[in-house]
PDB file of C-alpha atoms in Angstrom:
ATOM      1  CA  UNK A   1     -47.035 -68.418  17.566  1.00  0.00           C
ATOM      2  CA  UNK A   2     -46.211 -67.630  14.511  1.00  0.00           C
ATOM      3  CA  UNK A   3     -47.776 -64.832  11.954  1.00  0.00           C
ATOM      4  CA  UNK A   4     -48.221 -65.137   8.755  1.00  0.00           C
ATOM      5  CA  UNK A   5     -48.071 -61.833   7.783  1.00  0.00           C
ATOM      6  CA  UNK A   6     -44.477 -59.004   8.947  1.00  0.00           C
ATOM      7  CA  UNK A   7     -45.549 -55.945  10.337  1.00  0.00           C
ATOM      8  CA  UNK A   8     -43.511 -54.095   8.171  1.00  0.00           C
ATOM      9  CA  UNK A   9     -45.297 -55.309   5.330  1.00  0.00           C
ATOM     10  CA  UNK A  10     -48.690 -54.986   6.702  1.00  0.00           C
ATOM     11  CA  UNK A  11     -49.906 -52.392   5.404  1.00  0.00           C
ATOM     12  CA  UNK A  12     -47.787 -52.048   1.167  1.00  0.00           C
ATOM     13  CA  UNK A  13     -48.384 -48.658  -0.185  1.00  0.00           C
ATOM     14  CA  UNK A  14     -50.002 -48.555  -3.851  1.00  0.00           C
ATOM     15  CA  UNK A  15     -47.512 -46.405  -5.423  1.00  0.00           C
ATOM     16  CA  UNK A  16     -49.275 -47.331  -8.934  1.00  0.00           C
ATOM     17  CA  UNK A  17     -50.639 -44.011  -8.699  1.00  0.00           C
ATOM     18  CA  UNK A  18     -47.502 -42.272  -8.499  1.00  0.00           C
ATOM     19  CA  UNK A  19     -45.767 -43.926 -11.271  1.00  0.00           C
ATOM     20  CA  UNK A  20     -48.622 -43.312 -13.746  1.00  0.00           C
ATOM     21  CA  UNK A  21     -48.853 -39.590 -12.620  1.00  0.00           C
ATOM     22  CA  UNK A  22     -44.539 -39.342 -13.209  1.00  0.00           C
ATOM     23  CA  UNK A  23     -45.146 -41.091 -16.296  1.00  0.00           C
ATOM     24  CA  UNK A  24     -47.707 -38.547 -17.591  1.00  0.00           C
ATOM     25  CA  UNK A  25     -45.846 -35.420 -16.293  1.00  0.00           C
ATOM     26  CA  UNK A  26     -42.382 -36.497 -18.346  1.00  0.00           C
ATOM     27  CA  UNK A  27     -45.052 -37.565 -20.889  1.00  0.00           C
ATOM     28  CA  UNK A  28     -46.442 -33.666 -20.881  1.00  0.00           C
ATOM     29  CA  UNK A  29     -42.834 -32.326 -20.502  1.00  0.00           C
ATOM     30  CA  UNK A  30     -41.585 -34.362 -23.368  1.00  0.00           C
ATOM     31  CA  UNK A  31     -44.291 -32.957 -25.741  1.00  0.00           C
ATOM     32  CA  UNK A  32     -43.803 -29.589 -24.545  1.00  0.00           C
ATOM     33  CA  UNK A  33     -40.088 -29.467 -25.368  1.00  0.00           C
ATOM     34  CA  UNK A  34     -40.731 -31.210 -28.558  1.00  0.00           C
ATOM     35  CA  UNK A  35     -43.539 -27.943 -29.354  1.00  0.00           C
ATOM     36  CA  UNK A  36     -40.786 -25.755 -28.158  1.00  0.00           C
ATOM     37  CA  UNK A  37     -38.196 -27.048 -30.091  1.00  0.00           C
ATOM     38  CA  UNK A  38     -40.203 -26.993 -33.320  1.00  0.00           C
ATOM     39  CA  UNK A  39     -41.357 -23.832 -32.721  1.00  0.00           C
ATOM     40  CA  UNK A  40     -38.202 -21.976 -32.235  1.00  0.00           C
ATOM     41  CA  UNK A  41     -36.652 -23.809 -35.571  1.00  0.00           C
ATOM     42  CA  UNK A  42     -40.140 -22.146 -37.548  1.00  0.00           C
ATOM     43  CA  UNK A  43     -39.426 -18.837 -36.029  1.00  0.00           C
ATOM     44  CA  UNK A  44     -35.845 -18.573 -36.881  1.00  0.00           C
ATOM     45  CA  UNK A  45     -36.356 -19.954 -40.774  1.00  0.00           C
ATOM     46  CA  UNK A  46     -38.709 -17.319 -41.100  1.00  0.00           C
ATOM     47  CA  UNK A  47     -36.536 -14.375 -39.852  1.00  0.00           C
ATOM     48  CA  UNK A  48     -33.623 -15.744 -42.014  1.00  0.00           C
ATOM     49  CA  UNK A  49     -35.947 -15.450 -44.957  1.00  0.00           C
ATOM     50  CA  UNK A  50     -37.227 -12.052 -43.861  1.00  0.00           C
ATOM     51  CA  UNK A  51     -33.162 -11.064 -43.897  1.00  0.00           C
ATOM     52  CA  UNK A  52     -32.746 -12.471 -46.600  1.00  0.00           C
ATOM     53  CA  UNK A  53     -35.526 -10.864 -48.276  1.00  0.00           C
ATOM     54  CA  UNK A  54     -34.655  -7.760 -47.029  1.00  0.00           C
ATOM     55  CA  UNK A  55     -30.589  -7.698 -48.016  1.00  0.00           C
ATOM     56  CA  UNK A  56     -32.294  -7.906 -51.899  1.00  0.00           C
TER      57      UNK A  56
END
């Protein structure tokens, strides 16, 4: 007899769920460094202009 379907493949996890979720977390973490990033560069322009504006 032979079968047509392996029991090691009987039952083929859906791991489409996981791989979106990863995707959307490095996704999230991307934008987050991104907003971090940008963030820090606007905050240390504006104390080099407050120096600046101070050493007058």
């Amino acid at each position: 007899m032979l079968a047509s379907v392996s029991p090691a493949f009987a039952e083929t996890p859906d791991i489409t769920g996981a791989i979106n979720a990863a995707i959307s977390g490095g996704q999230s973490n991307v934008s987050l460094v991104v907003a971090g990033l940008i963030g820090m560069a606007a905050l240390g322009f504006g104390v080099t202009m407050v120096v600046g504006f101070l050493r007058r």
